[in-house]
PDB file of C-alpha atoms in Angstrom:
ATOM      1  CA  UNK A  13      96.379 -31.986 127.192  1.00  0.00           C
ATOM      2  CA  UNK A  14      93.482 -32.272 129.718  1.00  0.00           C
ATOM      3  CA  UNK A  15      93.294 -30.676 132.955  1.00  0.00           C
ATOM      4  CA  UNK A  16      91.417 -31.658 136.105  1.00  0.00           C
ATOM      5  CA  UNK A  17      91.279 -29.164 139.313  1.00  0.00           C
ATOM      6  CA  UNK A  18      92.731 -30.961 142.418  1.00  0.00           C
ATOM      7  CA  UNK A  19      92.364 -29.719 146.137  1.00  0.00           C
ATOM      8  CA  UNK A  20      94.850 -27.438 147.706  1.00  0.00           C
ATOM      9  CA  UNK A  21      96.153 -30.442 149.837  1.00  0.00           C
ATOM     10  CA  UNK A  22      96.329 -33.028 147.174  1.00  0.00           C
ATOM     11  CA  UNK A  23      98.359 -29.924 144.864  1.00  0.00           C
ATOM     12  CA  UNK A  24     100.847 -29.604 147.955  1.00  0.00           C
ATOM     13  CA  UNK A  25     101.172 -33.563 148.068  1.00  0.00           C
ATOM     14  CA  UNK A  26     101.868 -33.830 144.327  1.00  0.00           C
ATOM     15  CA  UNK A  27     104.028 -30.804 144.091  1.00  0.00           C
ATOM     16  CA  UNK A  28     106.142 -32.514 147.381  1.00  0.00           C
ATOM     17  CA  UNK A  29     107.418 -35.445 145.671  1.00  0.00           C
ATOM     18  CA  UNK A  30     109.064 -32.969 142.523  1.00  0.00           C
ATOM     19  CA  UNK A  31     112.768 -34.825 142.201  1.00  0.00           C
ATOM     20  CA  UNK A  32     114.061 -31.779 139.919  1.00  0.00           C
ATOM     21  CA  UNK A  33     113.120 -28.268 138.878  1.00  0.00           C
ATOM     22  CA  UNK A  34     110.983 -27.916 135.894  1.00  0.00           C
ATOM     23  CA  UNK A  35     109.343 -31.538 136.920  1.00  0.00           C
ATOM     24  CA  UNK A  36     105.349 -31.235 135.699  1.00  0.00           C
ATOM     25  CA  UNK A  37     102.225 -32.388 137.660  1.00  0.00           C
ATOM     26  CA  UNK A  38     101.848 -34.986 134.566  1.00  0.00           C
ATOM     27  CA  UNK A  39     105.376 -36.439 135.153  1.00  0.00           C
ATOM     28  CA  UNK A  40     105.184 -36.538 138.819  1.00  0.00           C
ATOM     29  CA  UNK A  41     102.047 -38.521 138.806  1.00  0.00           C
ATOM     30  CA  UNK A  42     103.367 -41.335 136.113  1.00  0.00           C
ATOM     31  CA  UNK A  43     106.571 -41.588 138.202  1.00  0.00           C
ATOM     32  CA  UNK A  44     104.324 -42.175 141.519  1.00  0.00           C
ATOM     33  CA  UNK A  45     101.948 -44.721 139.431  1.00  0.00           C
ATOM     34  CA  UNK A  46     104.416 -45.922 137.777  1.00  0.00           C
ATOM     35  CA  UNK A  47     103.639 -45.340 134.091  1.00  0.00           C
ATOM     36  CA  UNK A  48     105.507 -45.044 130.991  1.00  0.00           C
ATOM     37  CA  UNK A  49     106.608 -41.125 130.860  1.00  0.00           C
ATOM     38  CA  UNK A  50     106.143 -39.229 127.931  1.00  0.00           C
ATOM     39  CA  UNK A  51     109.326 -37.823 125.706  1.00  0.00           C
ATOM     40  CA  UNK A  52     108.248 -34.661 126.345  1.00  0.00           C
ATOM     41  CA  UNK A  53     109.473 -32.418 129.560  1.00  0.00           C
ATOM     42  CA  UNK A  54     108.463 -29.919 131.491  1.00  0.00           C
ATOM     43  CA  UNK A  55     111.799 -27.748 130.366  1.00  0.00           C
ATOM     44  CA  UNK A  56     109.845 -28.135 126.866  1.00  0.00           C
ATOM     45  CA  UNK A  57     106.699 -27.373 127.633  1.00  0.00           C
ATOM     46  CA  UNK A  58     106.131 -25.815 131.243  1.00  0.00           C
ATOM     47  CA  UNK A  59     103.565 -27.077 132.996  1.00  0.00           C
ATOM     48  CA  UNK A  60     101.229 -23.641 134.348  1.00  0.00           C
ATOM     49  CA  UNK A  61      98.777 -24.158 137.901  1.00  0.00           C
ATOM     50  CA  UNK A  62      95.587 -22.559 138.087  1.00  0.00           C
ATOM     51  CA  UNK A  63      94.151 -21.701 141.206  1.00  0.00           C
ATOM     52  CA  UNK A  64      90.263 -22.722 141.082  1.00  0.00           C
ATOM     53  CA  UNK A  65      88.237 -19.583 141.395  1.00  0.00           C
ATOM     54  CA  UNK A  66      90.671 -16.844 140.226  1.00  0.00           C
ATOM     55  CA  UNK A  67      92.117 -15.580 137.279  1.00  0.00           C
ATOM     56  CA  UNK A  68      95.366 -16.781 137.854  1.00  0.00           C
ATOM     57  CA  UNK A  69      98.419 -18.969 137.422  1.00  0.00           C
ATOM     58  CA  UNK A  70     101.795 -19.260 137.754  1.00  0.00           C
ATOM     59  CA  UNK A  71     104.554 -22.585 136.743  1.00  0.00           C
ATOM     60  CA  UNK A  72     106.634 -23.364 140.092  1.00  0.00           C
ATOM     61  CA  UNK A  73     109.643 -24.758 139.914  1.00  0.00           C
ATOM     62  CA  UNK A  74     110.589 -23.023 137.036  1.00  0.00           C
ATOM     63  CA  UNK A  75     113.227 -21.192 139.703  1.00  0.00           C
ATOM     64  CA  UNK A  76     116.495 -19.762 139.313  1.00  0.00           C
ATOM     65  CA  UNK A  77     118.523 -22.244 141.422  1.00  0.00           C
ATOM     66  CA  UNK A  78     119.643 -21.700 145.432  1.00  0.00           C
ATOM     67  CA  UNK A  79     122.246 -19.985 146.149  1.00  0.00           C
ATOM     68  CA  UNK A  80     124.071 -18.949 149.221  1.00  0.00           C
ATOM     69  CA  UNK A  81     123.096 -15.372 148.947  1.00  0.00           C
ATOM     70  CA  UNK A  82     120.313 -14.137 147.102  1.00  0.00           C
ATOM     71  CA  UNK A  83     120.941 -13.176 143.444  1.00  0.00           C
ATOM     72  CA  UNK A  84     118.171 -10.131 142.174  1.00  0.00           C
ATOM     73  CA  UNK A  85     119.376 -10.490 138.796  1.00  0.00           C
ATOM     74  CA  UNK A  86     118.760 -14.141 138.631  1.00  0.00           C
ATOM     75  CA  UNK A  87     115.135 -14.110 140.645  1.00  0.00           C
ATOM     76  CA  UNK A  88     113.568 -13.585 136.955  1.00  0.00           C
ATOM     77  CA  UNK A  89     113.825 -13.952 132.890  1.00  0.00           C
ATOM     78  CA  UNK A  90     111.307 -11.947 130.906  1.00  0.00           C
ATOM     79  CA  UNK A  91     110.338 -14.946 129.437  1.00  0.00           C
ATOM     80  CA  UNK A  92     109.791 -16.975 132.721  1.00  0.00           C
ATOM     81  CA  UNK A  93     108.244 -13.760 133.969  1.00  0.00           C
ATOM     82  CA  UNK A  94     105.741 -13.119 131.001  1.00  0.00           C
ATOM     83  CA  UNK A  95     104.252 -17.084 131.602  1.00  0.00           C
ATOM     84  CA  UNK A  96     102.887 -15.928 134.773  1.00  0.00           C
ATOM     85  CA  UNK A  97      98.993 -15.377 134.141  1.00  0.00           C
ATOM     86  CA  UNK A  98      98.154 -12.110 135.639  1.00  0.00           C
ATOM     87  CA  UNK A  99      99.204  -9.509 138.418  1.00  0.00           C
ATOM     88  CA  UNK A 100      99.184 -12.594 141.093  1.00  0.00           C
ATOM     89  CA  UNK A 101     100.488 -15.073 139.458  1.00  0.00           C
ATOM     90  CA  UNK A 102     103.324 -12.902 138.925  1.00  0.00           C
ATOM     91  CA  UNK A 103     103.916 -12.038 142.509  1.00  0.00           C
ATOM     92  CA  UNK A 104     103.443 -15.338 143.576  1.00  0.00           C
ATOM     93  CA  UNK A 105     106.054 -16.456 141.260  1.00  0.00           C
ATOM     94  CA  UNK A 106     108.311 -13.862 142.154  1.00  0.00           C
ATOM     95  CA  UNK A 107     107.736 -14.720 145.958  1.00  0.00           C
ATOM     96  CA  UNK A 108     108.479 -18.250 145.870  1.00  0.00           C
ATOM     97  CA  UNK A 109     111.441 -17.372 143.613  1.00  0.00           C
ATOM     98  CA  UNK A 110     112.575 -14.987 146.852  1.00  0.00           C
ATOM     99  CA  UNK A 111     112.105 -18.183 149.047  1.00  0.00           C
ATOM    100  CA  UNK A 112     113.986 -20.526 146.872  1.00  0.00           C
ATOM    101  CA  UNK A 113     116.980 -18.399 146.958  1.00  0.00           C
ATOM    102  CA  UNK A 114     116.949 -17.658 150.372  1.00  0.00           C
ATOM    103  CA  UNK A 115     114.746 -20.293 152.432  1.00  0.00           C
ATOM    104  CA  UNK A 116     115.959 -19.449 156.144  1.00  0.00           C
ATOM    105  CA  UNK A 117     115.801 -15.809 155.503  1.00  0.00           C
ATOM    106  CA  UNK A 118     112.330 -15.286 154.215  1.00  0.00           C
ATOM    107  CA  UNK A 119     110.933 -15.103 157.669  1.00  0.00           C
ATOM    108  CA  UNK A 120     111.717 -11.051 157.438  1.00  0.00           C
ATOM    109  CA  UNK A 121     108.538 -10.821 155.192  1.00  0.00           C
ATOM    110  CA  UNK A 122     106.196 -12.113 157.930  1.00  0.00           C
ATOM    111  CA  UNK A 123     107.835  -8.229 159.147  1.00  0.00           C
ATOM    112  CA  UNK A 124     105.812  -6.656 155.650  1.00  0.00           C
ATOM    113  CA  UNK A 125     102.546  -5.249 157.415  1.00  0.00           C
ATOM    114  CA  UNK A 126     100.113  -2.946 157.411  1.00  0.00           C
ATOM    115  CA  UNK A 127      98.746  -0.425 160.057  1.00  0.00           C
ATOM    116  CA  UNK A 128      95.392  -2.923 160.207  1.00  0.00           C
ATOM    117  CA  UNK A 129      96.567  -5.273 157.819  1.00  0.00           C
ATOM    118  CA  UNK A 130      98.721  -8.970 157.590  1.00  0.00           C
ATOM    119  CA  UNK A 131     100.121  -9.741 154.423  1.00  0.00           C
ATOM    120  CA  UNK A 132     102.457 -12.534 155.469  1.00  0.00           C
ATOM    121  CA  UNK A 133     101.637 -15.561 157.764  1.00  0.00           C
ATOM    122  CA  UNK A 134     102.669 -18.982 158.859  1.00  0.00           C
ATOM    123  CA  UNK A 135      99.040 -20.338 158.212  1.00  0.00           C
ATOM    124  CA  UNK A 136      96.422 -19.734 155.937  1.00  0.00           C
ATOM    125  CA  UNK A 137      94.440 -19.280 159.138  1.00  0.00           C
ATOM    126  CA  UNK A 138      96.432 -16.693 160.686  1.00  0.00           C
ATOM    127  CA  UNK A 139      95.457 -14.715 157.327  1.00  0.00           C
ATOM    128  CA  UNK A 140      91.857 -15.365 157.106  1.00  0.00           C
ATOM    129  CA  UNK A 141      91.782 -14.531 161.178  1.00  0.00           C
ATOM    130  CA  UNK A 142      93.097 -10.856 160.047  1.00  0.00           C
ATOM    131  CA  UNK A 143      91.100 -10.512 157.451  1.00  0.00           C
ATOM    132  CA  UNK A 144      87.789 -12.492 155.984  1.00  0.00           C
ATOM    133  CA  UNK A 145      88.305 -11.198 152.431  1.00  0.00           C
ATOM    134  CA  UNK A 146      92.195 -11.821 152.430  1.00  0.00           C
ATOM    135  CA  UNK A 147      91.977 -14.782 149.583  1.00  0.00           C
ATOM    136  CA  UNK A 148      95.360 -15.708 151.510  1.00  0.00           C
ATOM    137  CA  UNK A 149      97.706 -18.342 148.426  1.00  0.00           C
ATOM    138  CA  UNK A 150     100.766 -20.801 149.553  1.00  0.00           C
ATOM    139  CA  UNK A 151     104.167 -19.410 148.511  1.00  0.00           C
ATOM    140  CA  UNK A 152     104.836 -22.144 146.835  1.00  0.00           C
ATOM    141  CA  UNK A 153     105.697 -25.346 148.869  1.00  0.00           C
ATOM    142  CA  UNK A 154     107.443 -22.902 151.358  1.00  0.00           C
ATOM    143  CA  UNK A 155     104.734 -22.972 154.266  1.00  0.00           C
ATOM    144  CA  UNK A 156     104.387 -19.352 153.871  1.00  0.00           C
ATOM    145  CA  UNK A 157     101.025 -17.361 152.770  1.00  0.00           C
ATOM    146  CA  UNK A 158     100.066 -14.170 151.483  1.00  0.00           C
ATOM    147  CA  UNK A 159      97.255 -12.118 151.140  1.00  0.00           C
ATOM    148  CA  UNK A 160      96.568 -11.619 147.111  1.00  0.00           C
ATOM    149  CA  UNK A 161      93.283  -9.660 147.519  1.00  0.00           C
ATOM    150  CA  UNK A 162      95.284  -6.349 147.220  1.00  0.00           C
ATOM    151  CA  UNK A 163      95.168  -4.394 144.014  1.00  0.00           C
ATOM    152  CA  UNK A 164      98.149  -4.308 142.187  1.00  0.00           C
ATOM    153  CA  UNK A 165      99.286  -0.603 143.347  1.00  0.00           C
ATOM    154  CA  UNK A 166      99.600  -2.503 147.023  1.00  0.00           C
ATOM    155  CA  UNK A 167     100.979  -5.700 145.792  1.00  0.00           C
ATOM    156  CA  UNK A 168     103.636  -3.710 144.505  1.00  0.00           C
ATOM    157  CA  UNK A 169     104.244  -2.048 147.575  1.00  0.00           C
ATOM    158  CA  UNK A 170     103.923  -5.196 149.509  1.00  0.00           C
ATOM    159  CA  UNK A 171     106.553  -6.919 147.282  1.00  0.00           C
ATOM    160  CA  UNK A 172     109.013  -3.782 146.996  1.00  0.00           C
ATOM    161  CA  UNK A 173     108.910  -3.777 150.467  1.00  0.00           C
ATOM    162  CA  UNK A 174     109.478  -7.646 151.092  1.00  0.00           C
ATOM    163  CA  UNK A 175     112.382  -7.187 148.713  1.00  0.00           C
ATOM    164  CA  UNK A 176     114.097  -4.579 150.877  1.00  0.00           C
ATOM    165  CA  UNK A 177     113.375  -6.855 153.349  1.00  0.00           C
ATOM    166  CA  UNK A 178     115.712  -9.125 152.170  1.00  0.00           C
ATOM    167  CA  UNK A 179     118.716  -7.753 151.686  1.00  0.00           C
ATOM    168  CA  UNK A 180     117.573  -6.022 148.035  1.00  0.00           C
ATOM    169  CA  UNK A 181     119.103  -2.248 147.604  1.00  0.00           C
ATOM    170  CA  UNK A 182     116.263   0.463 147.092  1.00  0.00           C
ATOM    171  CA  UNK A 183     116.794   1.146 143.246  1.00  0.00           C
ATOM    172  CA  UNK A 184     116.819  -2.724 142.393  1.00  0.00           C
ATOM    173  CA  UNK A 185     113.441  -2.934 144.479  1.00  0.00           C
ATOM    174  CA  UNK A 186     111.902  -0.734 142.769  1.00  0.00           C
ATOM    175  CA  UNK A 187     113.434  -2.018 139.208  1.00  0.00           C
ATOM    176  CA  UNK A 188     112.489  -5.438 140.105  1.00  0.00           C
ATOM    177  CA  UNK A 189     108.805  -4.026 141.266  1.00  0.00           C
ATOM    178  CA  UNK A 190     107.927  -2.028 138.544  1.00  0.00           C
ATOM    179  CA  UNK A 191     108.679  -5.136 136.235  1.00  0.00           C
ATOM    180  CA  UNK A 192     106.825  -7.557 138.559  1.00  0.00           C
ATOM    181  CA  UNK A 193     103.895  -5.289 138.850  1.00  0.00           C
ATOM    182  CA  UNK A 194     103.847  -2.314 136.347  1.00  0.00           C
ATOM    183  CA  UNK A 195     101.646   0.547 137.894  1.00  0.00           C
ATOM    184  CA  UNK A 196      99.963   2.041 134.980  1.00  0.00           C
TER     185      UNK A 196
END
């Protein structure tokens, strides 16, 4: 398999017209130009997104399903978990996994702030406006940013909180943190 770098607006495009969970970049694009697809799915072999200039990736849409209340124990498999490429990809994952299980409550993490610092926003612009360095990433398709330039000691903090946030009791936080984003 080959694989091309797009543009962050032609990724959000693409990754708009998925028709089911699991759906790959490769299968989205043959449906849209209407090619043959290939026997083999995404459910088979996951398709992973790298983010030009970092270290990192993550597969969306490789989700637990939506529920009406969020479900901590279903936000994550070890497995699904352990495909994420790095400390970021992993809270990214983890995030968008938050906002597929609870869409119109994820707003309460744009409440997840520093003393000087914004670690949520609406925009990428609102992040870069707080802070130059902030190397702010899409949540997904959810319209929702956050700051990754933290070392993992904060993103663990900024997810544990977000979590609590969310309706998540204290102990699973921190159970679901410390998995997330193992500190040392």
């Amino acid at each position: 398999m080959k694989y091309i770098e797009v543009d962050d607006e032609l990724y959000r495009f693409i990754a708009g017209k998925t028709e089911r969970i699991g759906e790959s970049a490769s299968d989205i694009l043959r449906r849209l130009l209407g090619l043959a697809s290939l026997t083999v799915h995404a459910e088979d072999t996951p398709e992973t997104v790298s983010h030009p200039g970092m270290e990192t990736s993550y597969t969306p849409n490789s989700l637990p399903p939506i529920t009406e209340s969020i479900n901590f124990e279903q936000l994550y498999t070890a497995n699904v978990l352990e495909a994420q490429k790095g400390a970021v990809g992993r809270f990214l994952f983890v995030l968008e996994a938050l906002y597929q299980q609870m869409p119109q409550q994820f707003e309460k993490v744009l409440q997840v702030q520093g003393r000087d610092r914004l670690y949520f926003a609406t925009s990428k612009a609102a992040l870069l406006a707080a802070s130059k360095s902030a190397n702010p990433k899409e949540i997904g398709n959810s319209g929702y940013w956050v700051t990754t330039n933290n070392n993992t000691g904060k993103k663990h903090a900024i997810l544990l909180e977000a979590l609590e946030k969310l309706g998540c009791n204290e102990t699973r936080a921190h159970t679901i943190a410390d998995e997330v984003l193992p500190l040392a």
